[in-house]
């Protein structure tokens, strides 16, 4: 999984703070995704991007913002963190439409 | 809303036995994929089966797809302790471009 990296690995933040999770991939994959993983809910799609400057909402986009100014980067920003956003966040990329995804190692975010 | 639902939620077997996990989904799909997640790690892609395929093999993995029943199964043969992980199915609908995951099956293989 060396080709897709997430940072930070762990983050604790306070309610109301803005926090940005970083995702970087080295393959120039067109597609990138953000998921959150919570007990009892599995993985839920937050946002995805089909190419630079093209983003779209997933199942649970409220409270999150993304951008994709460069193909290799897809940061996820929590504009005003809430406790309900405590979760493990995974970034993924895919070379093609209808292909397998490669996942990063995740960011464990705790909002206190 | 979840697209795929795995069954069982948890499975415990002995090394050498076969493990079967099932996945059901709701809408028409382009493909169905299976992923593995070891504790504290990211997901790893195992196998992809397209909607016009019925069975696919990869090493000790065998995946079947029944689009009439909207279901798939993952069989791991001759399981090993290293197969202990959570297994997720994910579907790509025919609007394409994104995967929807089920909640996973937690497999424990005892040596």
PDB file of C-alpha atoms in Angstrom, chain A:
ATOM      1  CA  UNK A   1       0.000   0.000   0.000  1.00  0.00           C
ATOM      2  CA  UNK A   2       2.988   2.338  -0.320  1.00  0.00           C
ATOM      3  CA  UNK A   3       1.275   4.166  -3.201  1.00  0.00           C
ATOM      4  CA  UNK A   4      -1.534   5.720  -1.172  1.00  0.00           C
ATOM      5  CA  UNK A   5      -0.775   7.468   2.073  1.00  0.00           C
ATOM      6  CA  UNK A   6      -3.025   9.095   4.620  1.00  0.00           C
ATOM      7  CA  UNK A   7      -2.018  11.568   7.262  1.00  0.00           C
ATOM      8  CA  UNK A   8      -2.193  11.942  10.127  1.00  0.00           C
ATOM      9  CA  UNK A   9      -2.586   8.359  11.319  1.00  0.00           C
ATOM     10  CA  UNK A  10      -4.265   9.514  14.539  1.00  0.00           C
ATOM     11  CA  UNK A  11      -5.878  12.824  15.389  1.00  0.00           C
ATOM     12  CA  UNK A  12      -7.674  14.180  18.432  1.00  0.00           C
ATOM     13  CA  UNK A  13      -9.511  17.456  17.994  1.00  0.00           C
ATOM     14  CA  UNK A  14     -12.051  19.514  19.859  1.00  0.00           C
ATOM     15  CA  UNK A  15     -15.656  20.085  18.916  1.00  0.00           C
ATOM     16  CA  UNK A  16     -16.006  23.045  16.591  1.00  0.00           C
ATOM     17  CA  UNK A  17     -12.472  22.946  15.248  1.00  0.00           C
ATOM     18  CA  UNK A  18     -11.671  22.603  11.578  1.00  0.00           C
ATOM     19  CA  UNK A  19      -9.537  19.605  10.715  1.00  0.00           C
ATOM     20  CA  UNK A  20      -8.152  18.372   7.425  1.00  0.00           C
ATOM     21  CA  UNK A  21      -7.271  14.784   6.629  1.00  0.00           C
ATOM     22  CA  UNK A  22      -4.768  14.286   3.846  1.00  0.00           C
ATOM     23  CA  UNK A  23      -4.664  11.640   1.143  1.00  0.00           C
ATOM     24  CA  UNK A  24      -1.932  11.284  -1.450  1.00  0.00           C
ATOM     25  CA  UNK A  25      -1.524   8.655  -4.158  1.00  0.00           C
ATOM     26  CA  UNK A  26       1.443   8.137  -6.451  1.00  0.00           C
ATOM     27  CA  UNK A  27      -0.206   6.229  -9.296  1.00  0.00           C
ATOM     28  CA  UNK A  28      -2.112   9.077 -10.985  1.00  0.00           C
ATOM     29  CA  UNK A  29      -5.334   7.133 -10.499  1.00  0.00           C
ATOM     30  CA  UNK A  30      -8.307   9.083 -11.804  1.00  0.00           C
ATOM     31  CA  UNK A  31     -10.749   8.052  -9.099  1.00  0.00           C
ATOM     32  CA  UNK A  32     -10.414   8.834  -5.413  1.00  0.00           C
ATOM     33  CA  UNK A  33     -12.803   8.235  -2.534  1.00  0.00           C
ATOM     34  CA  UNK A  34     -13.334   9.011   1.137  1.00  0.00           C
ATOM     35  CA  UNK A  35     -15.113   6.542   3.411  1.00  0.00           C
ATOM     36  CA  UNK A  36     -15.771   6.490   7.108  1.00  0.00           C
ATOM     37  CA  UNK A  37     -15.937   3.264   9.073  1.00  0.00           C
ATOM     38  CA  UNK A  38     -18.045   2.964  12.199  1.00  0.00           C
ATOM     39  CA  UNK A  39     -19.144  -0.029  14.231  1.00  0.00           C
ATOM     40  CA  UNK A  40     -22.579  -1.099  13.132  1.00  0.00           C
ATOM     41  CA  UNK A  41     -22.440   0.888   9.888  1.00  0.00           C
ATOM     42  CA  UNK A  42     -19.574  -0.652   7.970  1.00  0.00           C
ATOM     43  CA  UNK A  43     -17.993   1.707   5.438  1.00  0.00           C
ATOM     44  CA  UNK A  44     -19.979   4.658   4.198  1.00  0.00           C
ATOM     45  CA  UNK A  45     -18.985   6.843   1.266  1.00  0.00           C
ATOM     46  CA  UNK A  46     -18.514  10.513   2.090  1.00  0.00           C
ATOM     47  CA  UNK A  47     -17.252  12.024  -1.182  1.00  0.00           C
ATOM     48  CA  UNK A  48     -15.624  10.851  -4.342  1.00  0.00           C
ATOM     49  CA  UNK A  49     -13.813  12.310  -7.305  1.00  0.00           C
ATOM     50  CA  UNK A  50     -13.574  11.077 -10.885  1.00  0.00           C
ATOM     51  CA  UNK A  51     -10.751  13.450 -11.857  1.00  0.00           C
ATOM     52  CA  UNK A  52      -9.064  16.670 -10.821  1.00  0.00           C
ATOM     53  CA  UNK A  53     -11.622  19.407 -10.156  1.00  0.00           C
ATOM     54  CA  UNK A  54     -14.520  16.914 -10.282  1.00  0.00           C
ATOM     55  CA  UNK A  55     -16.058  15.862  -6.978  1.00  0.00           C
ATOM     56  CA  UNK A  56     -19.411  14.460  -5.961  1.00  0.00           C
ATOM     57  CA  UNK A  57     -21.299  13.596  -2.802  1.00  0.00           C
ATOM     58  CA  UNK A  58     -21.621  10.124  -1.411  1.00  0.00           C
ATOM     59  CA  UNK A  59     -24.000   8.750   1.222  1.00  0.00           C
ATOM     60  CA  UNK A  60     -22.936  10.926   4.165  1.00  0.00           C
ATOM     61  CA  UNK A  61     -21.440  14.237   2.924  1.00  0.00           C
ATOM     62  CA  UNK A  62     -22.900  16.635   5.499  1.00  0.00           C
ATOM     63  CA  UNK A  63     -20.245  18.443   7.534  1.00  0.00           C
ATOM     64  CA  UNK A  64     -17.432  17.564   5.124  1.00  0.00           C
ATOM     65  CA  UNK A  65     -15.723  19.419   2.294  1.00  0.00           C
ATOM     66  CA  UNK A  66     -13.331  18.059  -0.320  1.00  0.00           C
ATOM     67  CA  UNK A  67     -11.190  19.465  -3.057  1.00  0.00           C
ATOM     68  CA  UNK A  68      -9.094  17.963  -5.827  1.00  0.00           C
ATOM     69  CA  UNK A  69      -6.886  20.569  -7.418  1.00  0.00           C
ATOM     70  CA  UNK A  70      -4.249  17.923  -8.271  1.00  0.00           C
ATOM     71  CA  UNK A  71      -4.842  14.353  -9.382  1.00  0.00           C
ATOM     72  CA  UNK A  72      -2.670  12.902  -6.614  1.00  0.00           C
ATOM     73  CA  UNK A  73      -4.218  14.695  -3.638  1.00  0.00           C
ATOM     74  CA  UNK A  74      -7.714  14.492  -2.201  1.00  0.00           C
ATOM     75  CA  UNK A  75      -7.959  16.232   1.184  1.00  0.00           C
ATOM     76  CA  UNK A  76     -11.045  15.898   3.365  1.00  0.00           C
ATOM     77  CA  UNK A  77     -11.960  18.811   5.636  1.00  0.00           C
ATOM     78  CA  UNK A  78     -14.313  18.761   8.585  1.00  0.00           C
ATOM     79  CA  UNK A  79     -15.418  22.371   8.729  1.00  0.00           C
ATOM     80  CA  UNK A  80     -16.605  22.324  12.353  1.00  0.00           C
ATOM     81  CA  UNK A  81     -15.952  18.945  13.935  1.00  0.00           C
ATOM     82  CA  UNK A  82     -18.691  17.239  15.923  1.00  0.00           C
ATOM     83  CA  UNK A  83     -18.515  14.192  18.195  1.00  0.00           C
ATOM     84  CA  UNK A  84     -20.556  12.217  15.668  1.00  0.00           C
ATOM     85  CA  UNK A  85     -17.634  12.571  13.271  1.00  0.00           C
ATOM     86  CA  UNK A  86     -15.430  10.467  15.531  1.00  0.00           C
ATOM     87  CA  UNK A  87     -14.572   7.607  13.211  1.00  0.00           C
ATOM     88  CA  UNK A  88     -11.900   5.897  11.171  1.00  0.00           C
ATOM     89  CA  UNK A  89     -11.523   7.563   7.785  1.00  0.00           C
ATOM     90  CA  UNK A  90     -10.241   5.709   4.740  1.00  0.00           C
ATOM     91  CA  UNK A  91      -9.099   7.140   1.467  1.00  0.00           C
ATOM     92  CA  UNK A  92      -9.060   4.945  -1.630  1.00  0.00           C
ATOM     93  CA  UNK A  93      -8.134   5.259  -5.268  1.00  0.00           C
ATOM     94  CA  UNK A  94      -8.933   3.384  -8.448  1.00  0.00           C
ATOM     95  CA  UNK A  95      -7.328   3.465 -11.857  1.00  0.00           C
ATOM     96  CA  UNK A  96     -10.526   2.987 -13.766  1.00  0.00           C
ATOM     97  CA  UNK A  97     -14.233   3.107 -13.670  1.00  0.00           C
ATOM     98  CA  UNK A  98     -15.393  -0.335 -12.510  1.00  0.00           C
ATOM     99  CA  UNK A  99     -12.059  -1.433 -11.075  1.00  0.00           C
ATOM    100  CA  UNK A 100     -10.778  -2.547  -7.701  1.00  0.00           C
ATOM    101  CA  UNK A 101      -9.901   0.056  -5.102  1.00  0.00           C
ATOM    102  CA  UNK A 102      -6.628   0.499  -3.243  1.00  0.00           C
ATOM    103  CA  UNK A 103      -7.094   1.758   0.286  1.00  0.00           C
ATOM    104  CA  UNK A 104      -4.873   3.794   2.543  1.00  0.00           C
ATOM    105  CA  UNK A 105      -4.161   2.726   6.117  1.00  0.00           C
ATOM    106  CA  UNK A 106      -6.749   5.064   7.577  1.00  0.00           C
ATOM    107  CA  UNK A 107      -6.919   8.021   9.954  1.00  0.00           C
ATOM    108  CA  UNK A 108      -8.453   7.471  13.359  1.00  0.00           C
ATOM    109  CA  UNK A 109     -10.142  10.726  14.313  1.00  0.00           C
ATOM    110  CA  UNK A 110     -11.484  11.437  17.776  1.00  0.00           C
ATOM    111  CA  UNK A 111     -13.565  14.545  18.402  1.00  0.00           C
ATOM    112  CA  UNK A 112     -13.784  15.472  22.079  1.00  0.00           C
TER     113      UNK A 112
END
